[in-house]
Short mmCIF file of C-alpha atoms and ligand atoms in Angstrom, two decimals:
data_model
loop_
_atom_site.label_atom_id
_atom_site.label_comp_id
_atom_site.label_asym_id
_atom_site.label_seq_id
_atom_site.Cartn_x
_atom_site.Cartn_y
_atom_site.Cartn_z
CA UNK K 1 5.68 -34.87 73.43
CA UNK K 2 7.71 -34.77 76.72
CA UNK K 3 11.12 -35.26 74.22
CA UNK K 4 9.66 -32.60 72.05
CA UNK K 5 9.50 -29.98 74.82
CA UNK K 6 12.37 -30.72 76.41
CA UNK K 7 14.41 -29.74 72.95
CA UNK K 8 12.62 -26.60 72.59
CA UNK K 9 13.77 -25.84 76.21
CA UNK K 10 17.20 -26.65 75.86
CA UNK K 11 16.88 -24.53 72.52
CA UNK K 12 15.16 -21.55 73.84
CA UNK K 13 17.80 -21.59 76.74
CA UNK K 14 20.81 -22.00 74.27
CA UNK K 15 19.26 -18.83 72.33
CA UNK K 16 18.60 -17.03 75.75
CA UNK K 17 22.63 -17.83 76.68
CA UNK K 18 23.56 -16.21 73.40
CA UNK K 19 21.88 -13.02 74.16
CA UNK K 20 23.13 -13.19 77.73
CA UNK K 21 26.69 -13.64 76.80
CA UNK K 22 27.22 -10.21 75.40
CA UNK K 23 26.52 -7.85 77.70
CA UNK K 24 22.62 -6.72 77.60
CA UNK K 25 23.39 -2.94 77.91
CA UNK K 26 21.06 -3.18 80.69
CA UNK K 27 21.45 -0.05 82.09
CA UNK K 28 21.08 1.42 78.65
CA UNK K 29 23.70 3.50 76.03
CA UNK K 30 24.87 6.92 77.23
CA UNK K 31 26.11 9.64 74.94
CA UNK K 32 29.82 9.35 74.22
CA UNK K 33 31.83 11.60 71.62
CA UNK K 34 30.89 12.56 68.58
CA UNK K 35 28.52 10.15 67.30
CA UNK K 36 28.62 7.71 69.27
CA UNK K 37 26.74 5.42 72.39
CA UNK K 38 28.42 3.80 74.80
CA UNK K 39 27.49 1.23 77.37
CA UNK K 40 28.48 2.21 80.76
CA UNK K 41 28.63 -1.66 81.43
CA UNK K 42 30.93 -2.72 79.19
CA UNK K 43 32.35 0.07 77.61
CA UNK K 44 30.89 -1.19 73.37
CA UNK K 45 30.25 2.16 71.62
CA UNK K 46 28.35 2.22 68.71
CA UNK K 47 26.67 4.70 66.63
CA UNK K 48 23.17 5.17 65.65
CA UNK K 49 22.89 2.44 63.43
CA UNK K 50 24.92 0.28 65.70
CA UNK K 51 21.77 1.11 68.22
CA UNK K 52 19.39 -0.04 65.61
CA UNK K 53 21.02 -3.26 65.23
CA UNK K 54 20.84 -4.10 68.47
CA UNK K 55 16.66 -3.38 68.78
CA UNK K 56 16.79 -5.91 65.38
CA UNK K 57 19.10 -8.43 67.29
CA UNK K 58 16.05 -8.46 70.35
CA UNK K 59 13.35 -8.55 67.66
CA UNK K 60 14.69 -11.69 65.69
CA UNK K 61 15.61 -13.60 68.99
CA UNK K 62 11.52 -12.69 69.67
CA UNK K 63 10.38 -14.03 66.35
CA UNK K 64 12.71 -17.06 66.50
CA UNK K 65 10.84 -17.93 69.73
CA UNK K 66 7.13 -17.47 68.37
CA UNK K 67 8.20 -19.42 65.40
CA UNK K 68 9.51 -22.20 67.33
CA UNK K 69 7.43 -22.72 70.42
CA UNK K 70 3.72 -23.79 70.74
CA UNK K 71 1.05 -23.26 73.68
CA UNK K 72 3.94 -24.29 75.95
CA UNK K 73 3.85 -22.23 79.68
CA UNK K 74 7.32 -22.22 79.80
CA UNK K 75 7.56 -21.11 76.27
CA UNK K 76 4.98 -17.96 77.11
CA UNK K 77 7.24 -16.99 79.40
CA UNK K 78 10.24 -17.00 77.35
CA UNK K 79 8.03 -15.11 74.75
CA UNK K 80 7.21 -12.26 77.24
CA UNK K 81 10.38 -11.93 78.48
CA UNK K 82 11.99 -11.76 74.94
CA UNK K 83 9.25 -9.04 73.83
CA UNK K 84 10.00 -6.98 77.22
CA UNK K 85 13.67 -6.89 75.86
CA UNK K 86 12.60 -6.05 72.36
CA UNK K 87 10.68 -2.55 74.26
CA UNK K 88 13.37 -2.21 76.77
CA UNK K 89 15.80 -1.52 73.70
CA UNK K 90 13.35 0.18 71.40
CA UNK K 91 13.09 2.99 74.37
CA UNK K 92 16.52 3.36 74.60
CA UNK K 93 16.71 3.96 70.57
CA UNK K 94 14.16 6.41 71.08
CA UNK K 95 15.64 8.28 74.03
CA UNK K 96 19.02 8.59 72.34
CA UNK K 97 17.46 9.76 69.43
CA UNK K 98 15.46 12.52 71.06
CA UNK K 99 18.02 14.09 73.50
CA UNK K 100 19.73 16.79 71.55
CA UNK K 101 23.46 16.14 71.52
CA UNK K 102 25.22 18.68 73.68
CA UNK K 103 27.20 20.49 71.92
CA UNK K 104 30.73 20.59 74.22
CA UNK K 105 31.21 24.55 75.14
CA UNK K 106 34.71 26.54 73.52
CA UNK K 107 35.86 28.86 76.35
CA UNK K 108 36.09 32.51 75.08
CA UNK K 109 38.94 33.10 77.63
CA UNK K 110 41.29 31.61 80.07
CA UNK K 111 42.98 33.24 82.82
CA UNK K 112 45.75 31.49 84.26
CA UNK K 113 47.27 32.25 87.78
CA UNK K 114 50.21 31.33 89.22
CA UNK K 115 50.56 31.48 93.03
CA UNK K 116 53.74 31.15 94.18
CA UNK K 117 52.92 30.32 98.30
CA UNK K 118 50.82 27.23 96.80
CA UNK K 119 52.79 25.98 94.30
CA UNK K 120 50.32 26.03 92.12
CA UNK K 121 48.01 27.01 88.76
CA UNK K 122 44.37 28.56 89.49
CA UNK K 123 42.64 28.67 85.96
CA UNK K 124 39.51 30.62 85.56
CA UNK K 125 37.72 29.89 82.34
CA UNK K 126 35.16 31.76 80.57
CA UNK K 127 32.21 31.25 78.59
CA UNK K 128 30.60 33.48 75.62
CA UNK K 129 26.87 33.83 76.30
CA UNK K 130 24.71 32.15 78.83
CA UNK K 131 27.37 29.29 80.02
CA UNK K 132 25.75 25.97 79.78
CA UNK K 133 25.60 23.98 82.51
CA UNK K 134 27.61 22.08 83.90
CA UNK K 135 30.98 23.55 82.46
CA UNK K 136 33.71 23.76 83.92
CA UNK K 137 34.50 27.46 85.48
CA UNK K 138 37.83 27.01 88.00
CA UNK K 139 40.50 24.29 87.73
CA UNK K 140 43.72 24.15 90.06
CA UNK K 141 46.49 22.70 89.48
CA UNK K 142 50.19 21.79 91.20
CA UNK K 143 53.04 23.84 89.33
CA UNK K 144 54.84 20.85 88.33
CA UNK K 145 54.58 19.16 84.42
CA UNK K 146 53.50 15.87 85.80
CA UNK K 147 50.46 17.07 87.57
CA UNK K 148 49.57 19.27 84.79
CA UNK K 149 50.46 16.51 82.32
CA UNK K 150 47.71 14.30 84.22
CA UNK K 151 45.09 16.61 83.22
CA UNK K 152 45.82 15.43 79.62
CA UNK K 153 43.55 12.54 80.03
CA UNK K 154 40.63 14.02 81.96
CA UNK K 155 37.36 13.23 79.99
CA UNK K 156 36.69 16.79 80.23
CA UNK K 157 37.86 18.01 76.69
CA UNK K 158 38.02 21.70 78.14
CA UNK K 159 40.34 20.14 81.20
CA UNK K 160 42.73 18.94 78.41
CA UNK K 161 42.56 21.98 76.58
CA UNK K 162 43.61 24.08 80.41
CA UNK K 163 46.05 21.11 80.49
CA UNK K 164 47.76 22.24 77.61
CA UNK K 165 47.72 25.98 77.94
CA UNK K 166 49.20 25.76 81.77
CA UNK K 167 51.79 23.69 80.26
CA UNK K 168 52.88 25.95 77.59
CA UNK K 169 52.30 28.78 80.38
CA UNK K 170 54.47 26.90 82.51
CA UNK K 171 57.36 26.33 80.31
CA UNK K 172 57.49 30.13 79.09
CA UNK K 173 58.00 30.87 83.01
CA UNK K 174 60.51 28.05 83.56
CA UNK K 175 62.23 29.50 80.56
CA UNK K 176 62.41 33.11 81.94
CA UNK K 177 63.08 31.85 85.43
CA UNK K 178 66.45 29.64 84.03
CA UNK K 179 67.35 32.65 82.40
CA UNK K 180 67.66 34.80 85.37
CA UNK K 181 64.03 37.14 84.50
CA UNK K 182 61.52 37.10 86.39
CA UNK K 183 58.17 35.25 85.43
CA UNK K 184 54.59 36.42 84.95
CA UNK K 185 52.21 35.59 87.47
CA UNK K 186 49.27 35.75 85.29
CA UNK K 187 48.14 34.76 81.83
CA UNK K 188 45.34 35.08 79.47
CA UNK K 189 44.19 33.09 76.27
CA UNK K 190 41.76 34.35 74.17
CA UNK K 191 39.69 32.82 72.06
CA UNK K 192 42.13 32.49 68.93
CA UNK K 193 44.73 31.24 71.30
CA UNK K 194 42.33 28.04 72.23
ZN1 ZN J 1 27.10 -3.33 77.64
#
Protein backbone atom coordinates (compact mmCIF):
# COMPACT_ATOMS: atom_id res chain seq x y z
CA UNK A 1 0.00 0.00 0.00
CA UNK A 2 2.87 2.33 1.15
CA UNK A 3 4.69 1.34 -2.56
CA UNK A 4 1.37 1.99 -4.14
CA UNK A 5 1.10 5.57 -2.86
CA UNK A 6 4.33 6.49 -3.18
CA UNK A 7 3.98 5.86 -7.25
CA UNK A 8 0.92 7.80 -7.46
CA UNK A 9 2.93 10.64 -5.75
CA UNK A 10 5.81 10.57 -7.80
CA UNK A 11 3.14 10.40 -10.74
CA UNK A 12 0.91 13.14 -9.70
CA UNK A 13 4.15 15.28 -9.15
CA UNK A 14 5.64 14.29 -12.63
CA UNK A 15 2.10 15.45 -14.15
CA UNK A 16 2.12 18.61 -11.83
CA UNK A 17 5.99 19.37 -13.31
CA UNK A 18 4.55 19.12 -16.79
CA UNK A 19 2.02 21.73 -16.26
CA UNK A 20 4.53 23.81 -14.34
CA UNK A 21 7.10 23.74 -17.01
CA UNK A 22 5.25 25.88 -19.46
CA UNK A 23 4.50 28.88 -18.12
CA UNK A 24 0.92 28.86 -16.22
CA UNK A 25 -0.22 32.27 -17.67
CA UNK A 26 -0.74 33.05 -14.16
CA UNK A 27 -1.40 36.43 -14.39
CA UNK A 28 -3.82 35.67 -17.16
CA UNK A 29 -3.92 36.53 -21.32
CA UNK A 30 -4.20 40.21 -22.26
CA UNK A 31 -5.54 41.45 -25.55
CA UNK A 32 -2.84 41.66 -28.21
CA UNK A 33 -3.48 42.52 -32.04
CA UNK A 34 -5.92 41.44 -34.01
CA UNK A 35 -7.09 38.26 -32.75
CA UNK A 36 -5.00 37.38 -30.58
CA UNK A 37 -4.03 36.79 -26.42
CA UNK A 38 -0.95 37.17 -25.15
CA UNK A 39 0.66 36.27 -21.88
CA UNK A 40 2.33 39.13 -20.31
CA UNK A 41 4.63 36.39 -18.67
CA UNK A 42 5.99 34.83 -21.34
CA UNK A 43 5.05 36.56 -24.25
CA UNK A 44 2.80 32.91 -26.07
CA UNK A 45 -0.06 34.52 -28.04
CA UNK A 46 -2.75 32.57 -29.05
CA UNK A 47 -6.12 33.07 -30.37
CA UNK A 48 -9.44 32.13 -29.14
CA UNK A 49 -9.23 28.65 -29.71
CA UNK A 50 -5.67 28.60 -28.57
CA UNK A 51 -7.45 29.93 -25.10
CA UNK A 52 -9.80 27.04 -25.21
CA UNK A 53 -7.13 24.59 -25.42
CA UNK A 54 -5.51 25.64 -22.68
CA UNK A 55 -8.95 25.44 -20.17
CA UNK A 56 -9.00 21.58 -21.92
CA UNK A 57 -5.21 21.09 -21.10
CA UNK A 58 -6.27 22.05 -17.02
CA UNK A 59 -9.41 19.90 -17.34
CA UNK A 60 -7.65 16.60 -18.56
CA UNK A 61 -4.65 17.05 -16.08
CA UNK A 62 -7.95 17.23 -13.42
CA UNK A 63 -9.54 14.09 -14.74
CA UNK A 64 -6.21 12.24 -15.05
CA UNK A 65 -5.88 12.87 -11.28
CA UNK A 66 -9.51 11.67 -10.20
CA UNK A 67 -8.96 8.72 -12.38
CA UNK A 68 -5.80 7.81 -10.86
CA UNK A 69 -5.86 8.60 -7.18
CA UNK A 70 -8.05 7.07 -4.38
CA UNK A 71 -9.14 8.49 -0.80
CA UNK A 72 -5.48 9.54 -0.54
CA UNK A 73 -5.02 13.21 1.59
CA UNK A 74 -2.32 14.06 -0.42
CA UNK A 75 -4.13 13.10 -3.50
CA UNK A 76 -7.31 15.52 -2.36
CA UNK A 77 -5.11 18.06 -2.35
CA UNK A 78 -3.65 17.61 -5.65
CA UNK A 79 -7.34 17.24 -6.84
CA UNK A 80 -8.34 20.71 -5.44
CA UNK A 81 -5.56 22.37 -6.54
CA UNK A 82 -5.87 20.95 -10.16
CA UNK A 83 -9.76 21.94 -10.20
CA UNK A 84 -8.80 25.60 -8.83
CA UNK A 85 -6.59 25.77 -12.07
CA UNK A 86 -9.27 24.31 -14.26
CA UNK A 87 -11.67 27.74 -12.84
CA UNK A 88 -8.74 29.98 -12.73
CA UNK A 89 -8.48 29.43 -16.66
CA UNK A 90 -12.14 29.00 -17.42
CA UNK A 91 -12.50 32.83 -16.00
CA UNK A 92 -9.95 34.02 -18.01
CA UNK A 93 -11.77 32.36 -21.26
CA UNK A 94 -14.71 34.05 -20.15
CA UNK A 95 -13.28 37.49 -19.48
CA UNK A 96 -11.53 37.59 -22.85
CA UNK A 97 -14.50 36.61 -24.42
CA UNK A 98 -16.72 39.27 -22.92
CA UNK A 99 -14.52 42.45 -23.18
CA UNK A 100 -15.33 43.96 -26.51
CA UNK A 101 -12.17 44.26 -28.56
CA UNK A 102 -11.17 47.88 -28.85
CA UNK A 103 -11.27 48.84 -31.91
CA UNK A 104 -7.65 50.96 -32.39
CA UNK A 105 -8.85 54.78 -33.28
CA UNK A 106 -7.81 56.30 -37.21
CA UNK A 107 -6.90 59.96 -36.58
CA UNK A 108 -9.03 62.28 -38.83
CA UNK A 109 -6.09 64.78 -38.86
CA UNK A 110 -2.54 65.44 -38.01
CA UNK A 111 -0.90 68.63 -37.54
CA UNK A 112 2.67 68.62 -37.58
CA UNK A 113 4.92 71.48 -36.16
CA UNK A 114 8.22 72.18 -36.58
CA UNK A 115 9.99 74.44 -34.05
CA UNK A 116 13.06 75.52 -35.01
CA UNK A 117 14.54 76.90 -31.24
CA UNK A 118 13.83 73.11 -30.07
CA UNK A 119 14.92 71.19 -32.68
CA UNK A 120 12.10 69.49 -32.81
CA UNK A 121 8.46 67.94 -34.20
CA UNK A 122 5.21 68.77 -31.98
CA UNK A 123 2.37 66.56 -33.55
CA UNK A 124 -1.16 67.21 -32.60
CA UNK A 125 -3.50 64.47 -33.64
CA UNK A 126 -7.11 64.44 -34.00
CA UNK A 127 -9.94 62.30 -33.52
CA UNK A 128 -13.50 62.12 -35.45
CA UNK A 129 -16.25 61.93 -32.82
CA UNK A 130 -16.04 61.47 -29.13
CA UNK A 131 -12.11 60.39 -28.94
CA UNK A 132 -11.82 57.21 -27.06
CA UNK A 133 -9.83 57.04 -24.33
CA UNK A 134 -6.78 56.71 -23.91
CA UNK A 135 -5.51 57.89 -27.46
CA UNK A 136 -2.92 59.46 -28.10
CA UNK A 137 -3.48 63.48 -28.63
CA UNK A 138 0.34 65.23 -28.64
CA UNK A 139 3.60 63.49 -29.56
CA UNK A 140 7.10 65.36 -29.75
CA UNK A 141 9.71 64.49 -31.37
CA UNK A 142 13.70 65.53 -32.04
CA UNK A 143 14.11 66.81 -35.77
CA UNK A 144 16.55 64.26 -36.63
CA UNK A 145 15.56 60.71 -38.78
CA UNK A 146 16.92 58.55 -36.07
CA UNK A 147 14.73 59.80 -33.33
CA UNK A 148 11.82 59.88 -35.54
CA UNK A 149 12.82 56.50 -36.99
CA UNK A 150 12.59 55.12 -33.23
CA UNK A 151 9.04 55.86 -33.13
CA UNK A 152 8.69 53.12 -35.83
CA UNK A 153 8.53 50.49 -33.23
CA UNK A 154 6.36 52.07 -30.55
CA UNK A 155 3.42 49.63 -29.77
CA UNK A 156 1.27 52.49 -30.34
CA UNK A 157 0.10 51.82 -34.02
CA UNK A 158 -0.99 55.63 -34.25
CA UNK A 159 2.82 56.55 -32.91
CA UNK A 160 4.09 54.61 -35.99
CA UNK A 161 1.72 56.03 -38.21
CA UNK A 162 3.07 60.04 -36.72
CA UNK A 163 6.43 58.23 -37.17
CA UNK A 164 6.01 57.98 -40.66
CA UNK A 165 4.27 61.17 -41.61
CA UNK A 166 7.10 63.40 -39.62
CA UNK A 167 9.48 61.49 -41.61
CA UNK A 168 8.11 62.12 -44.95
CA UNK A 169 7.42 65.79 -43.48
CA UNK A 170 10.89 65.92 -42.61
CA UNK A 171 12.48 64.91 -45.77
CA UNK A 172 10.21 67.36 -47.98
CA UNK A 173 11.85 70.19 -45.65
CA UNK A 174 15.39 68.78 -45.84
CA UNK A 175 14.76 68.71 -49.54
CA UNK A 176 13.70 72.42 -49.81
CA UNK A 177 16.28 73.45 -47.24
CA UNK A 178 19.36 71.66 -49.58
CA UNK A 179 17.91 73.41 -52.29
CA UNK A 180 18.31 76.83 -50.99
CA UNK A 181 14.02 77.43 -50.20
CA UNK A 182 12.89 77.86 -47.31
CA UNK A 183 10.83 75.09 -45.40
CA UNK A 184 7.32 74.97 -43.98
CA UNK A 185 6.94 75.13 -40.44
CA UNK A 186 3.71 73.41 -40.32
CA UNK A 187 1.90 70.48 -41.85
CA UNK A 188 -1.38 68.83 -42.00
CA UNK A 189 -2.61 65.23 -43.00
CA UNK A 190 -5.96 64.56 -43.49
CA UNK A 191 -7.67 61.71 -43.29
CA UNK A 192 -6.94 60.30 -46.94
CA UNK A 193 -3.35 61.15 -46.37
CA UNK A 194 -3.23 58.53 -43.21
ZN1 LIG B 1 2.71 32.64 -19.97
Amino acid sequence: MRVAQGWERSTILVRMGDLVENCLHSEGLRISTGSEYRCPLCDESMDLDGVGRWVQDAERSRDEAYSMVEGDGFGEIVREELQREVYRRRRVMYELENVPRVVTARPEMILVIHDAAKASYGCRIFYKGPRPAGVVEQVSVGAALERILELRSDPDPVVRLISEKVEEFHAFRAELTAGGAPAPERRVFYANEL
